[in-house]
PDB file of C-alpha atoms in Angstrom:
ATOM      1  CA  UNK I 755       6.834  31.599  15.083  1.00 46.00           C
ATOM      2  CA  UNK I 756       9.210  28.791  16.769  1.00 50.00           C
ATOM      3  CA  UNK I 757      11.217  27.099  13.974  1.00 63.00           C
ATOM      4  CA  UNK I 758      10.003  23.553  13.924  1.00 84.00           C
ATOM      5  CA  UNK I 759      12.016  20.716  12.181  1.00 89.00           C
ATOM      6  CA  UNK I 760      10.366  17.721  10.782  1.00 96.00           C
ATOM      7  CA  UNK I 761      11.641  15.240   8.034  1.00 97.00           C
ATOM      8  CA  UNK I 762       8.681  12.828   8.660  1.00 98.00           C
ATOM      9  CA  UNK I 763       5.218  12.272   7.882  1.00 97.00           C
ATOM     10  CA  UNK I 764       2.303   9.680   8.177  1.00 98.00           C
ATOM     11  CA  UNK I 765       1.893   7.492   5.727  1.00 98.00           C
ATOM     12  CA  UNK I 766      -0.747   4.962   6.807  1.00 98.00           C
ATOM     13  CA  UNK I 767      -2.928   3.818   9.188  1.00 98.00           C
ATOM     14  CA  UNK I 768      -5.226   1.076  10.413  1.00 98.00           C
ATOM     15  CA  UNK I 769      -7.746   0.045  13.379  1.00 98.00           C
ATOM     16  CA  UNK I 770      -9.000  -2.474  15.406  1.00 98.00           C
ATOM     17  CA  UNK I 771     -12.005  -2.900  17.892  1.00 98.00           C
ATOM     18  CA  UNK I 772     -13.240  -6.154  19.745  1.00 98.00           C
ATOM     19  CA  UNK I 773     -16.192  -7.447  18.502  1.00 98.00           C
ATOM     20  CA  UNK I 774     -18.196  -7.605  21.764  1.00 98.00           C
ATOM     21  CA  UNK I 775     -20.438  -4.466  22.052  1.00 98.00           C
ATOM     22  CA  UNK I 776     -21.349  -3.540  25.524  1.00 98.00           C
ATOM     23  CA  UNK I 777     -24.424  -0.759  25.040  1.00 98.00           C
ATOM     24  CA  UNK I 778     -25.872   1.864  27.267  1.00 98.00           C
ATOM     25  CA  UNK I 779     -29.210  -0.312  27.812  1.00 98.00           C
ATOM     26  CA  UNK I 780     -26.654  -3.320  28.768  1.00 97.00           C
ATOM     27  CA  UNK I 781     -25.731  -1.045  31.639  1.00 97.00           C
ATOM     28  CA  UNK I 782     -29.137  -0.646  33.145  1.00 96.00           C
ATOM     29  CA  UNK I 783     -29.103  -4.160  33.802  1.00 96.00           C
ATOM     30  CA  UNK I 784     -25.508  -3.741  35.700  1.00 95.00           C
ATOM     31  CA  UNK I 785     -25.791  -0.295  37.582  1.00 95.00           C
ATOM     32  CA  UNK I 786     -28.341   2.362  38.644  1.00 95.00           C
ATOM     33  CA  UNK I 787     -28.429   4.075  35.225  1.00 95.00           C
ATOM     34  CA  UNK I 788     -30.115   4.607  31.848  1.00 97.00           C
ATOM     35  CA  UNK I 789     -29.274   5.273  28.466  1.00 98.00           C
ATOM     36  CA  UNK I 790     -30.788   8.696  28.367  1.00 97.00           C
ATOM     37  CA  UNK I 791     -28.393   9.507  31.347  1.00 96.00           C
ATOM     38  CA  UNK I 792     -25.297   8.359  30.232  1.00 97.00           C
ATOM     39  CA  UNK I 793     -25.898   9.529  26.565  1.00 98.00           C
ATOM     40  CA  UNK I 794     -27.090  13.167  27.724  1.00 97.00           C
ATOM     41  CA  UNK I 795     -24.046  13.666  29.960  1.00 96.00           C
ATOM     42  CA  UNK I 796     -21.083  12.103  27.860  1.00 97.00           C
ATOM     43  CA  UNK I 797     -22.292  11.313  24.080  1.00 98.00           C
ATOM     44  CA  UNK I 798     -21.639   7.684  24.607  1.00 98.00           C
ATOM     45  CA  UNK I 799     -24.009   5.011  22.973  1.00 98.00           C
ATOM     46  CA  UNK I 800     -21.972   1.867  23.084  1.00 98.00           C
ATOM     47  CA  UNK I 801     -18.343   0.772  23.514  1.00 98.00           C
ATOM     48  CA  UNK I 802     -16.195  -2.413  22.531  1.00 98.00           C
ATOM     49  CA  UNK I 803     -15.045  -4.892  24.754  1.00 98.00           C
ATOM     50  CA  UNK I 804     -12.035  -7.324  24.647  1.00 98.00           C
ATOM     51  CA  UNK I 805     -12.591 -11.003  25.593  1.00 97.00           C
ATOM     52  CA  UNK I 806     -11.293 -12.741  28.434  1.00 97.00           C
ATOM     53  CA  UNK I 807      -8.335 -13.649  26.748  1.00 97.00           C
ATOM     54  CA  UNK I 808      -7.790 -10.494  24.187  1.00 98.00           C
ATOM     55  CA  UNK I 809      -5.148  -8.318  25.457  1.00 98.00           C
ATOM     56  CA  UNK I 810      -3.824  -5.061  24.328  1.00 98.00           C
ATOM     57  CA  UNK I 811      -1.088  -6.713  22.279  1.00 98.00           C
ATOM     58  CA  UNK I 812      -3.903  -8.333  20.353  1.00 98.00           C
ATOM     59  CA  UNK I 813      -5.496  -5.282  19.655  1.00 98.00           C
ATOM     60  CA  UNK I 814      -2.287  -3.612  18.333  1.00 98.00           C
ATOM     61  CA  UNK I 815      -1.235  -6.718  16.210  1.00 98.00           C
ATOM     62  CA  UNK I 816      -4.926  -6.645  14.538  1.00 98.00           C
ATOM     63  CA  UNK I 817      -4.780  -2.719  14.108  1.00 98.00           C
ATOM     64  CA  UNK I 818      -1.478  -3.266  12.167  1.00 98.00           C
ATOM     65  CA  UNK I 819      -2.676  -5.721  10.184  1.00 98.00           C
ATOM     66  CA  UNK I 820      -5.526  -3.663   8.968  1.00 98.00           C
ATOM     67  CA  UNK I 821      -2.994  -0.681   8.232  1.00 98.00           C
ATOM     68  CA  UNK I 822      -0.857  -3.531   6.288  1.00 98.00           C
ATOM     69  CA  UNK I 823      -3.739  -4.588   3.988  1.00 98.00           C
ATOM     70  CA  UNK I 824      -5.683  -1.180   3.610  1.00 98.00           C
ATOM     71  CA  UNK I 825      -2.464   0.710   2.284  1.00 97.00           C
ATOM     72  CA  UNK I 826      -0.148  -2.226   0.772  1.00 96.00           C
ATOM     73  CA  UNK I 827       2.500  -1.667   3.295  1.00 96.00           C
ATOM     74  CA  UNK I 828       5.314  -3.730   4.632  1.00 96.00           C
ATOM     75  CA  UNK I 829       6.302  -3.332   8.369  1.00 97.00           C
ATOM     76  CA  UNK I 830       9.128  -5.836   8.020  1.00 96.00           C
ATOM     77  CA  UNK I 831      11.606  -2.786   7.525  1.00 97.00           C
ATOM     78  CA  UNK I 832      10.160  -0.983  10.406  1.00 98.00           C
ATOM     79  CA  UNK I 833      13.244   0.233  12.819  1.00 97.00           C
ATOM     80  CA  UNK I 834      11.309   1.366  16.015  1.00 98.00           C
ATOM     81  CA  UNK I 835       8.094   0.220  17.566  1.00 98.00           C
ATOM     82  CA  UNK I 836       6.392   2.900  19.871  1.00 98.00           C
ATOM     83  CA  UNK I 837       3.332   1.673  21.671  1.00 98.00           C
ATOM     84  CA  UNK I 838       1.144   4.514  23.920  1.00 98.00           C
ATOM     85  CA  UNK I 839      -0.954   2.317  26.387  1.00 98.00           C
ATOM     86  CA  UNK I 840      -1.800   2.181  30.117  1.00 97.00           C
ATOM     87  CA  UNK I 841      -3.000  -1.425  29.762  1.00 98.00           C
ATOM     88  CA  UNK I 842      -0.008  -3.497  28.925  1.00 98.00           C
ATOM     89  CA  UNK I 843      -0.754  -7.347  29.023  1.00 98.00           C
ATOM     90  CA  UNK I 844       2.296  -7.652  31.135  1.00 97.00           C
ATOM     91  CA  UNK I 845       4.697  -5.451  33.366  1.00 94.00           C
ATOM     92  CA  UNK I 846       7.241  -6.219  31.265  1.00 96.00           C
ATOM     93  CA  UNK I 847       8.201  -7.428  28.571  1.00 97.00           C
ATOM     94  CA  UNK I 848       6.758  -4.642  26.807  1.00 98.00           C
ATOM     95  CA  UNK I 849       3.575  -4.663  24.481  1.00 98.00           C
ATOM     96  CA  UNK I 850       5.847  -3.215  21.675  1.00 98.00           C
ATOM     97  CA  UNK I 851       8.282  -6.076  22.107  1.00 98.00           C
ATOM     98  CA  UNK I 852       5.229  -8.572  21.851  1.00 98.00           C
ATOM     99  CA  UNK I 853       4.073  -6.757  18.623  1.00 98.00           C
ATOM    100  CA  UNK I 854       7.798  -6.937  17.178  1.00 98.00           C
ATOM    101  CA  UNK I 855       7.753 -10.830  17.948  1.00 98.00           C
ATOM    102  CA  UNK I 856       4.298 -11.360  16.343  1.00 98.00           C
ATOM    103  CA  UNK I 857       4.639  -9.597  13.253  1.00 98.00           C
ATOM    104  CA  UNK I 858       8.359 -10.672  12.788  1.00 96.00           C
ATOM    105  CA  UNK I 859       9.826  -7.236  12.462  1.00 97.00           C
ATOM    106  CA  UNK I 860      13.537  -8.469  12.716  1.00 95.00           C
ATOM    107  CA  UNK I 861      15.539  -4.866  13.253  1.00 93.00           C
ATOM    108  CA  UNK I 862      13.462  -2.504  15.205  1.00 97.00           C
ATOM    109  CA  UNK I 863      13.516  -0.999  18.698  1.00 97.00           C
ATOM    110  CA  UNK I 864      10.555  -1.578  21.108  1.00 98.00           C
ATOM    111  CA  UNK I 865       9.236   1.003  23.550  1.00 98.00           C
ATOM    112  CA  UNK I 866       6.125   1.168  25.331  1.00 98.00           C
ATOM    113  CA  UNK I 867       4.966   4.894  26.446  1.00 97.00           C
ATOM    114  CA  UNK I 868       2.695   5.827  29.095  1.00 97.00           C
ATOM    115  CA  UNK I 869       1.183   9.232  29.158  1.00 97.00           C
ATOM    116  CA  UNK I 870      -2.317   8.153  29.783  1.00 96.00           C
ATOM    117  CA  UNK I 871      -5.246   9.503  27.142  1.00 97.00           C
ATOM    118  CA  UNK I 872      -2.488  11.889  25.632  1.00 98.00           C
ATOM    119  CA  UNK I 873      -0.170   8.903  24.716  1.00 98.00           C
ATOM    120  CA  UNK I 874      -0.649   8.549  21.068  1.00 98.00           C
ATOM    121  CA  UNK I 875       0.231  12.187  20.496  1.00 98.00           C
ATOM    122  CA  UNK I 876       3.116  11.785  22.807  1.00 98.00           C
ATOM    123  CA  UNK I 877       4.544   8.967  20.586  1.00 98.00           C
ATOM    124  CA  UNK I 878       3.825  10.744  17.493  1.00 98.00           C
ATOM    125  CA  UNK I 879       6.245  13.370  18.759  1.00 98.00           C
ATOM    126  CA  UNK I 880       8.544  11.231  19.514  1.00 98.00           C
ATOM    127  CA  UNK I 881       8.417   9.430  16.025  1.00 98.00           C
ATOM    128  CA  UNK I 882       9.079  12.789  14.329  1.00 98.00           C
ATOM    129  CA  UNK I 883      12.176  13.481  17.054  1.00 98.00           C
ATOM    130  CA  UNK I 884      13.514  10.116  16.006  1.00 98.00           C
ATOM    131  CA  UNK I 885      13.251  10.196  12.179  1.00 98.00           C
ATOM    132  CA  UNK I 886      14.079  13.770  12.026  1.00 98.00           C
ATOM    133  CA  UNK I 887      17.107  13.272  14.306  1.00 97.00           C
ATOM    134  CA  UNK I 888      18.368  10.654  11.587  1.00 97.00           C
ATOM    135  CA  UNK I 889      17.896   7.881  14.449  1.00 98.00           C
ATOM    136  CA  UNK I 890      15.266   5.981  12.861  1.00 98.00           C
ATOM    137  CA  UNK I 891      13.506   6.092   9.109  1.00 98.00           C
ATOM    138  CA  UNK I 892      10.340   3.973   9.614  1.00 98.00           C
ATOM    139  CA  UNK I 893       8.286   4.231  12.886  1.00 98.00           C
ATOM    140  CA  UNK I 894       5.358   2.246  13.956  1.00 98.00           C
ATOM    141  CA  UNK I 895       3.428   4.070  16.532  1.00 98.00           C
ATOM    142  CA  UNK I 896       0.087   2.528  18.030  1.00 99.00           C
ATOM    143  CA  UNK I 897      -2.158   3.682  20.438  1.00 98.00           C
ATOM    144  CA  UNK I 898      -3.974   0.719  22.498  1.00 98.00           C
ATOM    145  CA  UNK I 899      -6.025  -0.222  25.510  1.00 98.00           C
ATOM    146  CA  UNK I 900      -7.892  -2.796  26.983  1.00 98.00           C
ATOM    147  CA  UNK I 901      -9.424  -0.361  29.390  1.00 97.00           C
ATOM    148  CA  UNK I 902     -12.484  -2.967  30.213  1.00 97.00           C
ATOM    149  CA  UNK I 903      -9.983  -4.871  32.366  1.00 97.00           C
ATOM    150  CA  UNK I 904      -9.388  -1.796  34.653  1.00 95.00           C
ATOM    151  CA  UNK I 905     -12.680  -0.665  35.130  1.00 95.00           C
ATOM    152  CA  UNK I 906     -14.813  -1.565  38.431  1.00 94.00           C
ATOM    153  CA  UNK I 907     -18.421  -2.247  37.073  1.00 95.00           C
ATOM    154  CA  UNK I 908     -19.852  -1.380  40.340  1.00 92.00           C
ATOM    155  CA  UNK I 909     -18.737   2.138  40.305  1.00 91.00           C
ATOM    156  CA  UNK I 910     -21.357   3.759  37.917  1.00 89.00           C
ATOM    157  CA  UNK I 911     -19.570   7.015  37.474  1.00 89.00           C
ATOM    158  CA  UNK I 912     -16.355   5.531  35.717  1.00 92.00           C
ATOM    159  CA  UNK I 913     -17.853   1.941  34.303  1.00 95.00           C
ATOM    160  CA  UNK I 914     -19.886   3.521  31.700  1.00 97.00           C
ATOM    161  CA  UNK I 915     -17.112   5.449  30.044  1.00 97.00           C
ATOM    162  CA  UNK I 916     -14.222   3.076  28.938  1.00 98.00           C
ATOM    163  CA  UNK I 917     -13.847   0.960  26.254  1.00 98.00           C
ATOM    164  CA  UNK I 918     -11.484  -0.639  24.445  1.00 98.00           C
ATOM    165  CA  UNK I 919      -9.574  -0.527  20.941  1.00 98.00           C
ATOM    166  CA  UNK I 920      -6.251   0.263  18.853  1.00 98.00           C
ATOM    167  CA  UNK I 921      -5.189   2.263  16.418  1.00 98.00           C
ATOM    168  CA  UNK I 922      -1.953   1.986  14.372  1.00 98.00           C
ATOM    169  CA  UNK I 923       0.117   4.471  12.073  1.00 98.00           C
ATOM    170  CA  UNK I 924       3.370   4.480  10.110  1.00 98.00           C
ATOM    171  CA  UNK I 925       5.757   7.722  10.350  1.00 98.00           C
ATOM    172  CA  UNK I 926       8.247   7.432   7.531  1.00 98.00           C
ATOM    173  CA  UNK I 927      11.371   9.459   6.409  1.00 98.00           C
ATOM    174  CA  UNK I 928      10.339  12.637   4.037  1.00 97.00           C
ATOM    175  CA  UNK I 929      12.603  15.572   3.885  1.00 95.00           C
ATOM    176  CA  UNK I 930      11.108  17.289   1.008  1.00 95.00           C
ATOM    177  CA  UNK I 931       7.191  17.026   1.972  1.00 95.00           C
ATOM    178  CA  UNK I 932       7.018  16.507   5.779  1.00 96.00           C
ATOM    179  CA  UNK I 933       3.789  16.354   7.742  1.00 96.00           C
ATOM    180  CA  UNK I 934       4.656  17.659  11.290  1.00 98.00           C
ATOM    181  CA  UNK I 935       4.456  21.305  11.755  1.00 97.00           C
ATOM    182  CA  UNK I 936       4.133  22.011  15.306  1.00 97.00           C
ATOM    183  CA  UNK I 937       3.886  20.710  18.653  1.00 97.00           C
ATOM    184  CA  UNK I 938       2.952  21.274  22.429  1.00 96.00           C
ATOM    185  CA  UNK I 939       3.190  19.320  25.776  1.00 95.00           C
ATOM    186  CA  UNK I 940       2.753  20.167  29.495  1.00 95.00           C
ATOM    187  CA  UNK I 941       1.869  18.514  32.667  1.00 93.00           C
ATOM    188  CA  UNK I 942       0.262  19.309  36.231  1.00 91.00           C
ATOM    189  CA  UNK I 943       1.575  16.504  38.451  1.00 92.00           C
ATOM    190  CA  UNK I 944      -0.136  18.186  41.459  1.00 90.00           C
ATOM    191  CA  UNK I 945      -3.509  16.863  39.629  1.00 91.00           C
ATOM    192  CA  UNK I 946      -2.394  13.079  39.849  1.00 91.00           C
ATOM    193  CA  UNK I 947      -4.989  12.374  42.472  1.00 91.00           C
ATOM    194  CA  UNK I 948      -7.728  13.187  40.307  1.00 87.00           C
ATOM    195  CA  UNK I 949      -7.274  10.253  37.749  1.00 91.00           C
ATOM    196  CA  UNK I 950      -5.439   7.339  38.706  1.00 85.00           C
ATOM    197  CA  UNK I 951      -4.900   3.626  39.013  1.00 89.00           C
ATOM    198  CA  UNK I 952      -2.744   1.968  41.487  1.00 88.00           C
ATOM    199  CA  UNK I 953       0.583   0.192  40.855  1.00 88.00           C
ATOM    200  CA  UNK I 954       3.652  -0.727  43.286  1.00 82.00           C
ATOM    201  CA  UNK I 955       2.625   2.446  45.447  1.00 88.00           C
ATOM    202  CA  UNK I 956      -0.449   2.682  47.741  1.00 88.00           C
ATOM    203  CA  UNK I 957      -0.113   6.266  48.719  1.00 90.00           C
ATOM    204  CA  UNK I 958       0.358   9.334  46.673  1.00 85.00           C
ATOM    205  CA  UNK I 959       1.250  12.659  47.984  1.00 86.00           C
ATOM    206  CA  UNK I 960       0.791  11.051  51.440  1.00 86.00           C
ATOM    207  CA  UNK I 961      -2.798  10.341  50.893  1.00 88.00           C
ATOM    208  CA  UNK I 962      -3.931   6.323  50.840  1.00 89.00           C
ATOM    209  CA  UNK I 963      -5.197   5.298  47.380  1.00 86.00           C
ATOM    210  CA  UNK I 964      -8.091   2.940  46.873  1.00 82.00           C
ATOM    211  CA  UNK I 965      -6.068  -0.290  46.179  1.00 69.00           C
ATOM    212  CA  UNK I 966      -8.141  -2.423  44.083  1.00 77.00           C
ATOM    213  CA  UNK I 967      -6.269  -1.974  40.864  1.00 84.00           C
ATOM    214  CA  UNK I 968      -8.990  -0.319  39.043  1.00 88.00           C
ATOM    215  CA  UNK I 969      -9.431   3.442  37.658  1.00 89.00           C
ATOM    216  CA  UNK I 970     -10.288   6.100  40.013  1.00 90.00           C
ATOM    217  CA  UNK I 971     -11.563   9.109  38.931  1.00 91.00           C
ATOM    218  CA  UNK I 972     -12.655  12.563  40.451  1.00 92.00           C
ATOM    219  CA  UNK I 973     -14.729  13.352  37.207  1.00 90.00           C
ATOM    220  CA  UNK I 974     -15.645  16.962  38.022  1.00 92.00           C
ATOM    221  CA  UNK I 975     -11.997  18.163  38.577  1.00 95.00           C
ATOM    222  CA  UNK I 976     -10.595  16.236  35.398  1.00 95.00           C
ATOM    223  CA  UNK I 977     -13.155  18.348  33.539  1.00 93.00           C
ATOM    224  CA  UNK I 978     -12.612  21.488  35.268  1.00 96.00           C
ATOM    225  CA  UNK I 979      -8.735  21.061  34.280  1.00 95.00           C
ATOM    226  CA  UNK I 980      -9.480  19.921  30.636  1.00 96.00           C
ATOM    227  CA  UNK I 981     -11.868  22.594  29.683  1.00 97.00           C
ATOM    228  CA  UNK I 982      -9.502  25.259  31.206  1.00 97.00           C
ATOM    229  CA  UNK I 983      -6.071  24.082  30.058  1.00 97.00           C
ATOM    230  CA  UNK I 984      -6.740  22.480  26.804  1.00 98.00           C
ATOM    231  CA  UNK I 985      -7.910  25.963  24.996  1.00 98.00           C
ATOM    232  CA  UNK I 986      -4.872  27.594  26.491  1.00 98.00           C
ATOM    233  CA  UNK I 987      -2.756  24.753  25.337  1.00 98.00           C
ATOM    234  CA  UNK I 988      -4.402  24.851  21.880  1.00 98.00           C
ATOM    235  CA  UNK I 989      -3.497  28.641  21.727  1.00 97.00           C
ATOM    236  CA  UNK I 990       0.130  28.023  21.953  1.00 97.00           C
ATOM    237  CA  UNK I 991       0.380  25.394  19.819  1.00 97.00           C
ATOM    238  CA  UNK I 992      -1.156  27.582  16.974  1.00 97.00           C
ATOM    239  CA  UNK I 993       1.216  30.371  18.109  1.00 96.00           C
ATOM    240  CA  UNK I 994       4.258  28.060  17.645  1.00 95.00           C
ATOM    241  CA  UNK I 995       2.916  26.872  14.109  1.00 96.00           C
ATOM    242  CA  UNK I 996       2.689  30.496  12.786  1.00 94.00           C
ATOM    243  CA  UNK I 997      -0.400  29.347  11.549  1.00 96.00           C
ATOM    244  CA  UNK I 998      -4.228  30.812  12.465  1.00 97.00           C
ATOM    245  CA  UNK I 999      -6.759  28.737  14.180  1.00 97.00           C
ATOM    246  CA  UNK I1000      -8.859  29.687  11.311  1.00 97.00           C
ATOM    247  CA  UNK I1001      -6.052  27.998   9.121  1.00 98.00           C
ATOM    248  CA  UNK I1002      -7.169  24.143  10.757  1.00 98.00           C
ATOM    249  CA  UNK I1003      -9.100  22.043   8.912  1.00 98.00           C
ATOM    250  CA  UNK I1004      -9.911  19.329  11.479  1.00 98.00           C
ATOM    251  CA  UNK I1005      -9.692  18.996  15.304  1.00 98.00           C
ATOM    252  CA  UNK I1006      -9.126  15.783  16.888  1.00 98.00           C
ATOM    253  CA  UNK I1007      -8.986  15.907  20.739  1.00 98.00           C
ATOM    254  CA  UNK I1008      -9.024  12.678  23.045  1.00 98.00           C
ATOM    255  CA  UNK I1009     -12.644  11.442  23.152  1.00 98.00           C
ATOM    256  CA  UNK I1010     -13.352  11.273  26.682  1.00 97.00           C
ATOM    257  CA  UNK I1011     -16.801  12.991  26.789  1.00 96.00           C
ATOM    258  CA  UNK I1012     -18.768  15.054  23.843  1.00 98.00           C
ATOM    259  CA  UNK I1013     -19.693  17.512  26.607  1.00 97.00           C
ATOM    260  CA  UNK I1014     -16.208  18.013  27.199  1.00 97.00           C
ATOM    261  CA  UNK I1015     -15.138  18.484  24.050  1.00 98.00           C
ATOM    262  CA  UNK I1016     -18.175  20.904  23.179  1.00 98.00           C
ATOM    263  CA  UNK I1017     -16.740  23.027  26.067  1.00 98.00           C
ATOM    264  CA  UNK I1018     -13.065  23.069  24.839  1.00 98.00           C
ATOM    265  CA  UNK I1019     -14.717  24.039  21.439  1.00 98.00           C
ATOM    266  CA  UNK I1020     -16.638  26.583  22.887  1.00 98.00           C
ATOM    267  CA  UNK I1021     -13.959  28.355  24.853  1.00 98.00           C
ATOM    268  CA  UNK I1022     -11.298  27.889  22.108  1.00 98.00           C
ATOM    269  CA  UNK I1023     -13.544  29.462  19.348  1.00 97.00           C
ATOM    270  CA  UNK I1024     -13.104  26.136  17.373  1.00 98.00           C
ATOM    271  CA  UNK I1025     -16.091  24.984  15.578  1.00 98.00           C
ATOM    272  CA  UNK I1026     -17.679  21.825  16.450  1.00 98.00           C
ATOM    273  CA  UNK I1027     -18.572  20.876  12.891  1.00 98.00           C
ATOM    274  CA  UNK I1028     -14.953  20.816  12.246  1.00 98.00           C
ATOM    275  CA  UNK I1029     -14.371  18.391  15.120  1.00 98.00           C
ATOM    276  CA  UNK I1030     -13.776  14.554  15.161  1.00 98.00           C
ATOM    277  CA  UNK I1031     -14.443  12.208  17.802  1.00 98.00           C
ATOM    278  CA  UNK I1032     -14.925   8.326  18.395  1.00 98.00           C
ATOM    279  CA  UNK I1033     -16.803   8.368  21.538  1.00 98.00           C
ATOM    280  CA  UNK I1034     -20.079   7.532  20.252  1.00 98.00           C
ATOM    281  CA  UNK I1035     -19.790   4.071  19.377  1.00 98.00           C
ATOM    282  CA  UNK I1036     -16.469   3.312  21.451  1.00 98.00           C
ATOM    283  CA  UNK I1037     -16.619   5.025  24.515  1.00 98.00           C
ATOM    284  CA  UNK I1038     -13.323   6.475  26.166  1.00 98.00           C
ATOM    285  CA  UNK I1039     -10.576   4.576  24.736  1.00 98.00           C
ATOM    286  CA  UNK I1040      -7.596   6.523  26.270  1.00 98.00           C
ATOM    287  CA  UNK I1041      -4.659   6.146  24.032  1.00 98.00           C
ATOM    288  CA  UNK I1042      -6.429   4.463  21.323  1.00 98.00           C
ATOM    289  CA  UNK I1043      -9.278   7.450  20.744  1.00 98.00           C
ATOM    290  CA  UNK I1044      -7.618   9.893  18.536  1.00 98.00           C
ATOM    291  CA  UNK I1045      -6.357   7.349  15.703  1.00 98.00           C
ATOM    292  CA  UNK I1046      -9.825   5.847  16.271  1.00 98.00           C
ATOM    293  CA  UNK I1047     -11.180   8.920  15.304  1.00 98.00           C
ATOM    294  CA  UNK I1048      -8.885   9.985  12.630  1.00 98.00           C
ATOM    295  CA  UNK I1049      -9.374   6.487  10.769  1.00 98.00           C
ATOM    296  CA  UNK I1050     -13.273   7.395  11.138  1.00 98.00           C
ATOM    297  CA  UNK I1051     -12.849  10.524   9.481  1.00 98.00           C
ATOM    298  CA  UNK I1052     -10.466   9.082   6.840  1.00 97.00           C
ATOM    299  CA  UNK I1053     -13.332   6.350   6.016  1.00 97.00           C
ATOM    300  CA  UNK I1054     -16.060   9.119   6.051  1.00 97.00           C
ATOM    301  CA  UNK I1055     -14.244  10.875   3.397  1.00 97.00           C
ATOM    302  CA  UNK I1056     -13.735  13.934   5.630  1.00 98.00           C
ATOM    303  CA  UNK I1057      -9.914  14.156   5.602  1.00 98.00           C
ATOM    304  CA  UNK I1058      -8.323  15.149   2.286  1.00 97.00           C
ATOM    305  CA  UNK I1059      -4.262  15.141   1.468  1.00 96.00           C
ATOM    306  CA  UNK I1060      -2.968  18.285   2.749  1.00 96.00           C
ATOM    307  CA  UNK I1061      -5.764  19.238   5.442  1.00 98.00           C
ATOM    308  CA  UNK I1062      -4.186  20.805   8.506  1.00 98.00           C
ATOM    309  CA  UNK I1063      -5.093  18.595  11.531  1.00 98.00           C
ATOM    310  CA  UNK I1064      -4.890  19.621  15.218  1.00 98.00           C
ATOM    311  CA  UNK I1065      -4.332  16.231  17.580  1.00 98.00           C
ATOM    312  CA  UNK I1066      -4.741  17.069  21.289  1.00 98.00           C
ATOM    313  CA  UNK I1067      -4.727  14.449  24.028  1.00 98.00           C
ATOM    314  CA  UNK I1068      -5.029  14.829  27.602  1.00 98.00           C
ATOM    315  CA  UNK I1069      -5.647  12.937  30.738  1.00 95.00           C
ATOM    316  CA  UNK I1070      -4.154  11.195  33.898  1.00 94.00           C
ATOM    317  CA  UNK I1071      -0.888  12.685  35.177  1.00 92.00           C
ATOM    318  CA  UNK I1072      -2.429  15.169  34.561  1.00 95.00           C
ATOM    319  CA  UNK I1073      -0.688  15.565  31.260  1.00 97.00           C
ATOM    320  CA  UNK I1074      -1.579  17.098  27.689  1.00 97.00           C
ATOM    321  CA  UNK I1075       0.036  16.989  24.416  1.00 98.00           C
ATOM    322  CA  UNK I1076      -1.108  18.778  21.177  1.00 98.00           C
ATOM    323  CA  UNK I1077       0.412  18.189  17.708  1.00 98.00           C
ATOM    324  CA  UNK I1078      -0.468  20.178  14.338  1.00 98.00           C
ATOM    325  CA  UNK I1079       0.169  17.966  11.028  1.00 98.00           C
ATOM    326  CA  UNK I1080      -0.683  17.794   7.339  1.00 97.00           C
ATOM    327  CA  UNK I1081      -2.830  15.091   6.639  1.00 97.00           C
ATOM    328  CA  UNK I1082      -0.547  13.190   4.039  1.00 94.00           C
ATOM    329  CA  UNK I1083      -2.214   9.789   3.377  1.00 91.00           C
TER     330      UNK I1083
END
């Protein structure tokens, strides 16, 4: 067992999804597909879509306001804001700095973090490190995306997958009852070509990229990588923690595709019945999928104080990050 130092825990959660619903039946009118085809292959029924003038910052602020209302928390004394997103409103300023301004948080650092669909878990690991090291005391961590603004709606292989949403948690100093138990992260940059969206460069590893600014995905290769590497990562995380897989009460993977989650559970030996996901009614929301799943589990009464919860994000990069926590809400 490796020693893992933590002086931090989660103290509140809030979420937000846009009002507009885009169902599988709506896609039948847009591309050559059907509800049965989409649901049987992904487990997705519908997703939420941001309005034309609704951006990632708007979703973040709404999620934090939900957190404040439900847990009667103040964020005025937050000293760092971490936003995990691949869809910022601007190249810069950051979404985190816009959240700081919109919520009137006067003395906080503000950072955007891009680790694709693993971003929320990466941001939680960073929050724990900042608090445990003594740099910060109260960190606002948000995973938020407006994926619909990056989707090519003529590409039926990708447009059916993605939706918009945001989830926010407070991570606070607590030396006597910390909630972070173990962490794990790796990357496989050689697989970057399998899932990307172009920016300044139009080439990767010497290859020309599709440069329409929309998501490009080789779903077969991403699937093969995820169902092979994530179970191995889960094993590494458990070994670091000193616990057994049977000690984990809930598994919360990135909600990319239900068939992928089923394969990961089968290969890792973790029961699907103890797994939480958010994709059925929200689709793949990238950085937001894990906090949306956590909040769904909380609202449904599945999560209880003291439960051991394994969070596991994976996606474009190719990156992955796992975190074992005590549920402390």
